[in-house]
CSV table of C-alpha atoms in Angstrom, one decimal:
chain,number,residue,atom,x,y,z
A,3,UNK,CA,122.0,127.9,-145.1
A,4,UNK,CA,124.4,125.8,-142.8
A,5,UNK,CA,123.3,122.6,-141.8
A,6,UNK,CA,125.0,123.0,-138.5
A,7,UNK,CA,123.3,122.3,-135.1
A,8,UNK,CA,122.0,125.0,-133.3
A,9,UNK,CA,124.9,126.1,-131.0
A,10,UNK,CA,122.7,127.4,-127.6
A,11,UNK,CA,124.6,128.9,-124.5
A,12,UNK,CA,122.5,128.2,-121.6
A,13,UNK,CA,124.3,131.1,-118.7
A,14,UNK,CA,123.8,130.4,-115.4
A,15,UNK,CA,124.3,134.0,-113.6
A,16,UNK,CA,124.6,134.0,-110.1
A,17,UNK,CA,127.8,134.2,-108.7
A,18,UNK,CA,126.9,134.0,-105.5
A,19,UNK,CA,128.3,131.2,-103.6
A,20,UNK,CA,125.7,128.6,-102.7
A,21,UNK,CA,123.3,130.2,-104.9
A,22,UNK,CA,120.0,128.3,-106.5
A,23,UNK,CA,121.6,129.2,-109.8
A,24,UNK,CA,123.4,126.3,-110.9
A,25,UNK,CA,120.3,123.9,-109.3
A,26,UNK,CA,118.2,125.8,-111.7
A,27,UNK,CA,120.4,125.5,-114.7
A,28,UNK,CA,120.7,121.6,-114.2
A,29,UNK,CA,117.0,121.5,-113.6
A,30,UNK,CA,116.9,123.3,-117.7
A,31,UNK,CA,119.3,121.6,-119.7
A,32,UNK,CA,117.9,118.3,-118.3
A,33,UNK,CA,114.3,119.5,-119.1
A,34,UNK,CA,114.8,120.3,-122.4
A,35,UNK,CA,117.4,118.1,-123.5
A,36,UNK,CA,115.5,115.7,-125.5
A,37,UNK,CA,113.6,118.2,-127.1
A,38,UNK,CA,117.1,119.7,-128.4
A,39,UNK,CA,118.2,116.6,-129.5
A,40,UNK,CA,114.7,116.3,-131.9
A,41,UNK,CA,115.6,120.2,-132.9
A,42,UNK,CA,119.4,119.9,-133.6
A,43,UNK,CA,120.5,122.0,-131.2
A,44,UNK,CA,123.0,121.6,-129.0
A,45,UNK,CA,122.8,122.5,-125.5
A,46,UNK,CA,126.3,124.7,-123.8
A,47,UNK,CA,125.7,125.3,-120.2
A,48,UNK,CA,127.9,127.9,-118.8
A,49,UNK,CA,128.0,129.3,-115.1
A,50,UNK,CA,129.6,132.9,-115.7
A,51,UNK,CA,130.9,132.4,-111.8
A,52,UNK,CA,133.3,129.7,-113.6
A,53,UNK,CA,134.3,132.1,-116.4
A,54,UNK,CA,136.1,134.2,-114.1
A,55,UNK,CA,134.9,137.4,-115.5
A,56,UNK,CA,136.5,140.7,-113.6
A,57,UNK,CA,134.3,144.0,-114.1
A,58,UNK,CA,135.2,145.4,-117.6
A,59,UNK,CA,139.1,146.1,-117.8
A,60,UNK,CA,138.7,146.7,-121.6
A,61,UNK,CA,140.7,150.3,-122.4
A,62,UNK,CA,138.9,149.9,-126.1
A,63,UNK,CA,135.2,150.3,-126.8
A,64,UNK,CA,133.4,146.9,-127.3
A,65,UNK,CA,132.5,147.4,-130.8
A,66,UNK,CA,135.7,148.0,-132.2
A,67,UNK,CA,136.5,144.1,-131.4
A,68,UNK,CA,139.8,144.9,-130.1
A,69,UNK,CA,140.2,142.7,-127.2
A,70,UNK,CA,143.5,143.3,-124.5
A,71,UNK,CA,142.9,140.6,-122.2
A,72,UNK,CA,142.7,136.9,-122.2
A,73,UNK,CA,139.3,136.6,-120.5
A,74,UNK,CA,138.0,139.1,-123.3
A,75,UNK,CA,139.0,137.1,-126.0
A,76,UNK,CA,138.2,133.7,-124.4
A,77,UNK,CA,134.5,135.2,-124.0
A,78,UNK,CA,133.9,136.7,-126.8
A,79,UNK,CA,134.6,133.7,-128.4
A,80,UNK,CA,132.2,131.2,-126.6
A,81,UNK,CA,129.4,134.2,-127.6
A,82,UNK,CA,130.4,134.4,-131.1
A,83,UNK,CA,129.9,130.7,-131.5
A,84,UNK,CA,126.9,130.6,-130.5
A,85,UNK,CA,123.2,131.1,-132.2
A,86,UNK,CA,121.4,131.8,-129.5
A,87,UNK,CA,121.1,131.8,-125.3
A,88,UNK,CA,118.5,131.2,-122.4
A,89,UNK,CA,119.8,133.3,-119.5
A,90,UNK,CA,119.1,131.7,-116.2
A,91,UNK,CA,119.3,134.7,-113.4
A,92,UNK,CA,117.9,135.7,-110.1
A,93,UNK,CA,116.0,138.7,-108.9
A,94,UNK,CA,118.5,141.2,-106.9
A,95,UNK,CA,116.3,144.5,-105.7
A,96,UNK,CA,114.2,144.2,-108.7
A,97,UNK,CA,116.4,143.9,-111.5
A,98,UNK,CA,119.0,141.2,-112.8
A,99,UNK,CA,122.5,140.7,-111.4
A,100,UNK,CA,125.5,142.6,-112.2
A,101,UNK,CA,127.4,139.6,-113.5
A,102,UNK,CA,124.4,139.4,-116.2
A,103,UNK,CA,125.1,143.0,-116.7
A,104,UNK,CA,129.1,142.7,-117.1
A,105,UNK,CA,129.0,139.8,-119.1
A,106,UNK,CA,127.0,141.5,-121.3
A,107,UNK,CA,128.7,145.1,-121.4
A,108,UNK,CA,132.0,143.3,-122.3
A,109,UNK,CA,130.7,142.7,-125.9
A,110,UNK,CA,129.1,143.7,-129.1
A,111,UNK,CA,129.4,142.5,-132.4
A,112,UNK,CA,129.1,139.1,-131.1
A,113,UNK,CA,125.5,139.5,-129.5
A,114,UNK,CA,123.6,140.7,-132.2
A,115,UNK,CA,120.9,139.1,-134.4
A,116,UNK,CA,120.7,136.4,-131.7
A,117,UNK,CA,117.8,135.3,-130.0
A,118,UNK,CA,117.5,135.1,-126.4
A,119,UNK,CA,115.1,133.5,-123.8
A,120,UNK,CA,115.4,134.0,-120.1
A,121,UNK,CA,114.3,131.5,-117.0
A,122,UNK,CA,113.9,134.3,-113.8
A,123,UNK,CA,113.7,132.5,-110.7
A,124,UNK,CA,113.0,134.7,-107.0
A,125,UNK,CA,110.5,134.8,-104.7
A,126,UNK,CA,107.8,137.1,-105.1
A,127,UNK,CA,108.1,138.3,-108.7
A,128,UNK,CA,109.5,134.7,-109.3
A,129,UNK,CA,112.8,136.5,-111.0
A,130,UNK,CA,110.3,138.8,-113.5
A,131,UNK,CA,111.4,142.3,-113.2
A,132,UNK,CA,115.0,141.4,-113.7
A,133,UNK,CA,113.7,139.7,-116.8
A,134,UNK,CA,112.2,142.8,-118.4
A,135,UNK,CA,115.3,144.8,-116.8
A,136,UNK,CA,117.5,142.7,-118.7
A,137,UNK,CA,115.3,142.9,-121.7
A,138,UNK,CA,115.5,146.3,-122.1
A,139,UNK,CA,119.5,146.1,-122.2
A,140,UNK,CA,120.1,143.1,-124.4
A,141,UNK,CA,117.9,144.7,-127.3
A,142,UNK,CA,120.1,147.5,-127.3
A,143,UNK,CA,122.8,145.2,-128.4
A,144,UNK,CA,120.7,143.9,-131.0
A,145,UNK,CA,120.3,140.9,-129.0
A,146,UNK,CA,116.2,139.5,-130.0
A,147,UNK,CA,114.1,138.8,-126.7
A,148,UNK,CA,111.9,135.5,-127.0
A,149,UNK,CA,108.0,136.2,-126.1
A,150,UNK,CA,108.3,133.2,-124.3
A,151,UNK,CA,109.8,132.9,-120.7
A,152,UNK,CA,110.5,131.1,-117.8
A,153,UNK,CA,109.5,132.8,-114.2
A,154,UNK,CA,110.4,130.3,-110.9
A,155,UNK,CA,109.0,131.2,-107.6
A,156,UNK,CA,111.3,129.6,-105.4
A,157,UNK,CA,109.0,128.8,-102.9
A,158,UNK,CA,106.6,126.1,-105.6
A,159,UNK,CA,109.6,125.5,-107.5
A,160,UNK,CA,112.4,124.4,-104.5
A,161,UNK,CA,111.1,121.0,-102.4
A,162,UNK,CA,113.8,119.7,-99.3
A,163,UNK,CA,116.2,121.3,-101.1
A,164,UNK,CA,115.7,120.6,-104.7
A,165,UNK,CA,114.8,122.1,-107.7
A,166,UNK,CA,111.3,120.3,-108.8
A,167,UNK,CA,109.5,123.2,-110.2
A,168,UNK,CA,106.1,122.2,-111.4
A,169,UNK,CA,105.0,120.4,-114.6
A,170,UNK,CA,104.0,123.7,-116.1
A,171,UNK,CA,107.4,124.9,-115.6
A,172,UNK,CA,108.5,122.3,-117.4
A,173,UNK,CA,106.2,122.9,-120.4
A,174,UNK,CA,107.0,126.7,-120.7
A,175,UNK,CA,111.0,126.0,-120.7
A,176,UNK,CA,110.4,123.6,-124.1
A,177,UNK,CA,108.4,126.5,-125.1
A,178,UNK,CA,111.4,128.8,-125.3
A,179,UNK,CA,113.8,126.5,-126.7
A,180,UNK,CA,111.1,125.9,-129.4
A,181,UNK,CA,111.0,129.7,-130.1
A,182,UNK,CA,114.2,130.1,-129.9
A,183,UNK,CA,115.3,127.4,-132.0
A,184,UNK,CA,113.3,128.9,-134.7
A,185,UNK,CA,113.8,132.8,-134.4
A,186,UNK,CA,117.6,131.2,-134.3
A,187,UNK,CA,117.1,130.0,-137.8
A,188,UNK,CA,115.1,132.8,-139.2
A,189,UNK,CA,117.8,135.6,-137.8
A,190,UNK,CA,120.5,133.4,-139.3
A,191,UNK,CA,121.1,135.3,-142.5
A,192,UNK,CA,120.9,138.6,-140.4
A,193,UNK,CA,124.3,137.4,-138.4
A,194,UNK,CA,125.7,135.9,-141.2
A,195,UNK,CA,125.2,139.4,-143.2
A,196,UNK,CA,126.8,141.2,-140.3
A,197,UNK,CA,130.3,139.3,-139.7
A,198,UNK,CA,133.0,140.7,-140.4
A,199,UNK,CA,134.0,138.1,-143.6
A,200,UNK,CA,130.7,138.6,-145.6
A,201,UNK,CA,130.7,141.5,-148.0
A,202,UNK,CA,128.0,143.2,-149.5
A,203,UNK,CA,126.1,141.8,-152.4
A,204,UNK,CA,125.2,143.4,-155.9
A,205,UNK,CA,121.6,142.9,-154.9
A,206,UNK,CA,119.6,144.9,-152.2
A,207,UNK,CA,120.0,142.7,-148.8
A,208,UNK,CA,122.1,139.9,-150.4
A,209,UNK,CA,126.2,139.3,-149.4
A,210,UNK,CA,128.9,137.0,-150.4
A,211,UNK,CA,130.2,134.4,-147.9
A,212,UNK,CA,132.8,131.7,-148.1
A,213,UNK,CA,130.9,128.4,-149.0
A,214,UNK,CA,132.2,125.5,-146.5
A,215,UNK,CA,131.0,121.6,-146.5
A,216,UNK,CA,127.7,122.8,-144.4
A,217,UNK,CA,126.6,124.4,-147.6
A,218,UNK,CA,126.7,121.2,-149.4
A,219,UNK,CA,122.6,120.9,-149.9
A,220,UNK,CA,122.2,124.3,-151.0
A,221,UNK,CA,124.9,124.3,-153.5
A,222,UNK,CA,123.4,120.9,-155.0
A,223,UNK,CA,120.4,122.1,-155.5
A,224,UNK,CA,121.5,125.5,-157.0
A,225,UNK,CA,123.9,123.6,-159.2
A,226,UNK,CA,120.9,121.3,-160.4
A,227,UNK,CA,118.8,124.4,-161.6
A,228,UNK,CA,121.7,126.3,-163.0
A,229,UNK,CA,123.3,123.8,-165.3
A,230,UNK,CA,120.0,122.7,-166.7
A,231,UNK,CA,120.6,124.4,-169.9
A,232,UNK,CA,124.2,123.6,-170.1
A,233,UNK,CA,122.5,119.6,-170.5
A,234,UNK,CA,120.6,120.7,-173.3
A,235,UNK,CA,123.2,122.7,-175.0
A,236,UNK,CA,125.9,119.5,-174.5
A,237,UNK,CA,125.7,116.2,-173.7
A,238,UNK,CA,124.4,115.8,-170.4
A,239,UNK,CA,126.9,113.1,-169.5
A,240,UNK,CA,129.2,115.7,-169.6
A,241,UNK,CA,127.7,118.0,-167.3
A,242,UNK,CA,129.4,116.4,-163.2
A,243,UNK,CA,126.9,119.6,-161.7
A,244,UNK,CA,123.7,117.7,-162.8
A,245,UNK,CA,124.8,114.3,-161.3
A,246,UNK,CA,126.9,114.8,-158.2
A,247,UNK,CA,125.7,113.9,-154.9
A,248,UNK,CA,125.3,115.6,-152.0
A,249,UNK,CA,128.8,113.9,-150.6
A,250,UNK,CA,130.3,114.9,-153.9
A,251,UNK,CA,129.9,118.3,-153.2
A,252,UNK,CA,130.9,118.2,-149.8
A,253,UNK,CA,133.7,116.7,-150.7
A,254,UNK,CA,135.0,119.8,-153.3
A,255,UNK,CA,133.4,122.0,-151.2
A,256,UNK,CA,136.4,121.3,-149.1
A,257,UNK,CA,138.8,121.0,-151.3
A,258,UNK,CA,138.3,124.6,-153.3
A,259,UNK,CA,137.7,128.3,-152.4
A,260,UNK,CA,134.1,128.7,-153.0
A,261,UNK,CA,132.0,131.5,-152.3
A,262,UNK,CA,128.4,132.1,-152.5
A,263,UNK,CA,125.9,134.9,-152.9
A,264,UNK,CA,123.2,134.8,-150.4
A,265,UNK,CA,119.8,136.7,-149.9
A,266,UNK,CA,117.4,136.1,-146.6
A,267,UNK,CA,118.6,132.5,-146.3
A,268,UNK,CA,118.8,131.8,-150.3
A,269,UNK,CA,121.5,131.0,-151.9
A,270,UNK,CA,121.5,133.3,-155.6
A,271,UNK,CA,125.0,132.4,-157.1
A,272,UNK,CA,128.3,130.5,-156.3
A,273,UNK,CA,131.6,130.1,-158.3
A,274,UNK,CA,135.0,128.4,-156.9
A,275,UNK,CA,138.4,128.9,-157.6
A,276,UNK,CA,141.6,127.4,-156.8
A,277,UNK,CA,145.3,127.0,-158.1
A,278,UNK,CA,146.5,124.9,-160.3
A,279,UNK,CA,150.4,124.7,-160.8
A,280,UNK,CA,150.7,128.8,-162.1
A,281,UNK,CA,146.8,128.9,-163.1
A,282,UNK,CA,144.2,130.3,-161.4
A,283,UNK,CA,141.0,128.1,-162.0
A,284,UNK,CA,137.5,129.1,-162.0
A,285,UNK,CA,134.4,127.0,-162.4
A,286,UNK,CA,130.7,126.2,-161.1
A,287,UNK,CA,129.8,129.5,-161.8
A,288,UNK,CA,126.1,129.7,-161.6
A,289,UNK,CA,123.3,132.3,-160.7
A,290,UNK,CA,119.6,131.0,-159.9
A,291,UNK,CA,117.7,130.8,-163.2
A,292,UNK,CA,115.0,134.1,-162.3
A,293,UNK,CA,118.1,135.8,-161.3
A,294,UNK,CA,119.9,135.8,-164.7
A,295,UNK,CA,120.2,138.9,-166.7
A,296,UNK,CA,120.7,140.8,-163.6
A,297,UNK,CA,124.6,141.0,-163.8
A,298,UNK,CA,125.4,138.5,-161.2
A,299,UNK,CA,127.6,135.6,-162.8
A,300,UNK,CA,129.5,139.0,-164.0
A,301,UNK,CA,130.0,140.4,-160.9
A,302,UNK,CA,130.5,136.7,-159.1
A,303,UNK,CA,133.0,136.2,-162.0
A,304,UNK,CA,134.9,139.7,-161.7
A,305,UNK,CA,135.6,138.4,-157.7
A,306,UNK,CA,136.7,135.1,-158.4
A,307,UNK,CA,139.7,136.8,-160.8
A,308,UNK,CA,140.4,139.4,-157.8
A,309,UNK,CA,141.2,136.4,-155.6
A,310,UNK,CA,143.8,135.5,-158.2
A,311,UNK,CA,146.9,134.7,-156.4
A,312,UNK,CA,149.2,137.7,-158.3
A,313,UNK,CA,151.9,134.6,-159.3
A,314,UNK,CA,149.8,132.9,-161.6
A,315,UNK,CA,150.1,133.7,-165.0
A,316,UNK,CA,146.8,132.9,-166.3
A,317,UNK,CA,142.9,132.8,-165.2
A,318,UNK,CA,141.4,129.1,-166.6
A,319,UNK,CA,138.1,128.1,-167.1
A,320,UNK,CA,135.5,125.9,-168.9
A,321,UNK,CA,132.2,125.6,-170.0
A,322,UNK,CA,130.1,123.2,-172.6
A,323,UNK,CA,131.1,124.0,-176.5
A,324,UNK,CA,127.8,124.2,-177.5
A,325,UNK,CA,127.0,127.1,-174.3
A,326,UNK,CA,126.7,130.2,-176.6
A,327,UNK,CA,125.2,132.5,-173.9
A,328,UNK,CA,128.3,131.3,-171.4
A,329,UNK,CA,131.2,131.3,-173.8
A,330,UNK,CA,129.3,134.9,-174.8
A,331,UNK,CA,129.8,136.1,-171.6
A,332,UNK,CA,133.3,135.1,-171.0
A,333,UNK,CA,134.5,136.7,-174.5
A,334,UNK,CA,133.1,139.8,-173.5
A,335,UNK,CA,135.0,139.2,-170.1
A,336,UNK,CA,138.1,139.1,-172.1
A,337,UNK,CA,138.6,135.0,-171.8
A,338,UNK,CA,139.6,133.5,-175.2
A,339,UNK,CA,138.2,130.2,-176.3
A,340,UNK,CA,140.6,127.0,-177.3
A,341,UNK,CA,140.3,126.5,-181.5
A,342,UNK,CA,138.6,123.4,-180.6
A,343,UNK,CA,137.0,121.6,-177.9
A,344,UNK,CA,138.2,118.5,-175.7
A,345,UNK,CA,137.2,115.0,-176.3
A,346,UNK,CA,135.0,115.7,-173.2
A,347,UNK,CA,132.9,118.3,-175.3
A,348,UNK,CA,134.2,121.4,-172.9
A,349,UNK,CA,136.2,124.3,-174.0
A,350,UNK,CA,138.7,126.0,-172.3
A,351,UNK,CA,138.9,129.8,-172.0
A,352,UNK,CA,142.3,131.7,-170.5
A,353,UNK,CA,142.8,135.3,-169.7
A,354,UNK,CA,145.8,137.1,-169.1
A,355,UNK,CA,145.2,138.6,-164.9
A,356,UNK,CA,145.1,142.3,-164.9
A,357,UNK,CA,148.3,143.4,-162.9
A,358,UNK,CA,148.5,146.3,-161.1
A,359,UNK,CA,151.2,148.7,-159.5
């Protein structure tokens, strides 16, 4: 999983000019600042009065992701980026604003699998029905609602002007970040399954994502269980997987095309590939040990050669000469081995790309 922070949009919704909104917000993201920075997460405040949204002036459905207008793109981009959100709205005639509403009928895609909390603020409900009014929409776009909540009654939470709600207030608002911080991590492979540039795994549940530095700890450790038996088979001095840092892996990580297969946060296989002159290299292919015999490396192995830019004129790669089962599997794959091996104790395999048309 990435190590990134924890992107959280806090949207102020009131558009209303002089509205409590925007106190309120302020009032949040200083409340539960400090408890973001001990999460990770990173707070975005966001008034949707400054994002300039016009009522939706897309001719397209949202869910095809075909975006006319500038405003569109611009906010489906913010939403996209983000993990999570704690909607700050008022009460209008028991339910929530129609900015709320716009802002979220604009989008789709980008919503879902994404947990959000909500801070209500009004005076006799203290903002609560247009909580649950909004909670019945954002569900519908797959959007999670947080148990926990925030619900302001203007007239114990507003003093000589200012927002100075009371210290329970205060208490409940870390509670949501908490929870959403969390349900933000567990949904995580859930979004990461659903975008556009994951594609669907061999396994049930599991899909193939492009590996960037983030994925530098996961990859580690994967690399340290896989190429255990390549150290036994060869000399372990030979073997970088076993002994490169977590740096080190960043490093290549950025450096080569790597993809990885992933299951409910777990990283099962990897391999990268990149070009070399008119070769197409391929290496660190690896599948988790009690996932072996299942057809993966084949299947992770079979993708790295469809990436193949069509120029090259072979497919390269390398493996310890005393790895039977690997240099087994590459034969069969229809690689052929170098007469002998390299004063590093590897063995190069090449294979002609298919070509088609």
């Amino acid at each position: 999983m990435s190590t990134n922070k924890t992107r959280v949009l806090v949207l102020v919704c009131s558009t209303r000019p002089g509205a409590l909104g925007p106190a309120v917000g302020a009032w949040l993201t200083g409340t539960i600042a400090p408890r973001a920075a001990d999460l990770g997460a990173e707070l975005v405040p966001l008034a949707l009065a400054d994002l300039g949204l016009p009522f939706l002036d897309e001719e397209e459905h949202p869910s095809s992701g075909v975006y006319r207008n500038e405003h569109t793109r611009r906010w489906s981009a913010m939403v996209d980026a983000a993990d999570g959100f704690i909607v700050v709205t008022p009460e209008y005639n028991y339910g929530m604003p129609a900015s709320l509403k716009n802002a979220l009928d604009y989008l789709s895609r980008e919503w879902a699998w994404k947990p959000v909390g909500f801070v209500g603020y009004g005076n006799t409900s203290a903002g609560t029905r247009a909580v649950q009014h909004a909670k019945q929409v954002v569900t519908t776009l797959r959007l999670v609602p947080l148990g926990a909540t925030v619900a302001l009654r203007i007239a114990d939470a507003v003093h000589d002007g200012e927002v100075r709600p009371p210290a329970a207030a205060a208490d409940a608002a870390i509670g949501v970040l908490d929870e959403l911080v969390r349900l933000a991590h567990a949904l995580r492979p859930m979004r990461e399954q659903a975008r556009p540039e994951s594609a669907a795994g061999p396994e049930p549940g599991s899909y193939l994502r492009r590996l960037t530095p983030d994925d530098a700890p996961e990859v580690t450790v994967l690399q340290r269980c896989c190429w255990v038996d390549e150290a036994l088979a060869n000399d372990p001095r030979t073997v970088p997987a076993l002994h490169e840092s977590v740096e080190q892996v960043r490093d290549w990580l950025a450096d080569w095309h790597a993809v990885g297969l992933w299951r409910d946060g777990r990283l099962l296989g990897m391999v990268r590939t990149r070009r070399v002159d008119a070769e197409w290299h391929v290496g660190r292919l690896g599948v988790a040990p009690d996932l072996r015999g299942r057809g993966l490396g084949r299947w992770l192995l079979r993708k790295a050669e469809a990436a193949a830019d069509p120029s090259c004129r072979r497919i390269v790669l390398s493996t310890g000469a005393g790895s039977r089962d690997n240099i087994a599997l590459y034969r069969s794959e229809g690689y052929r081995p170098a007469p002998r091996a390299r004063e590093d104790g590897t063995i190069r395999l090449t294979k002609e790309p298919l070509r088609t048309g």
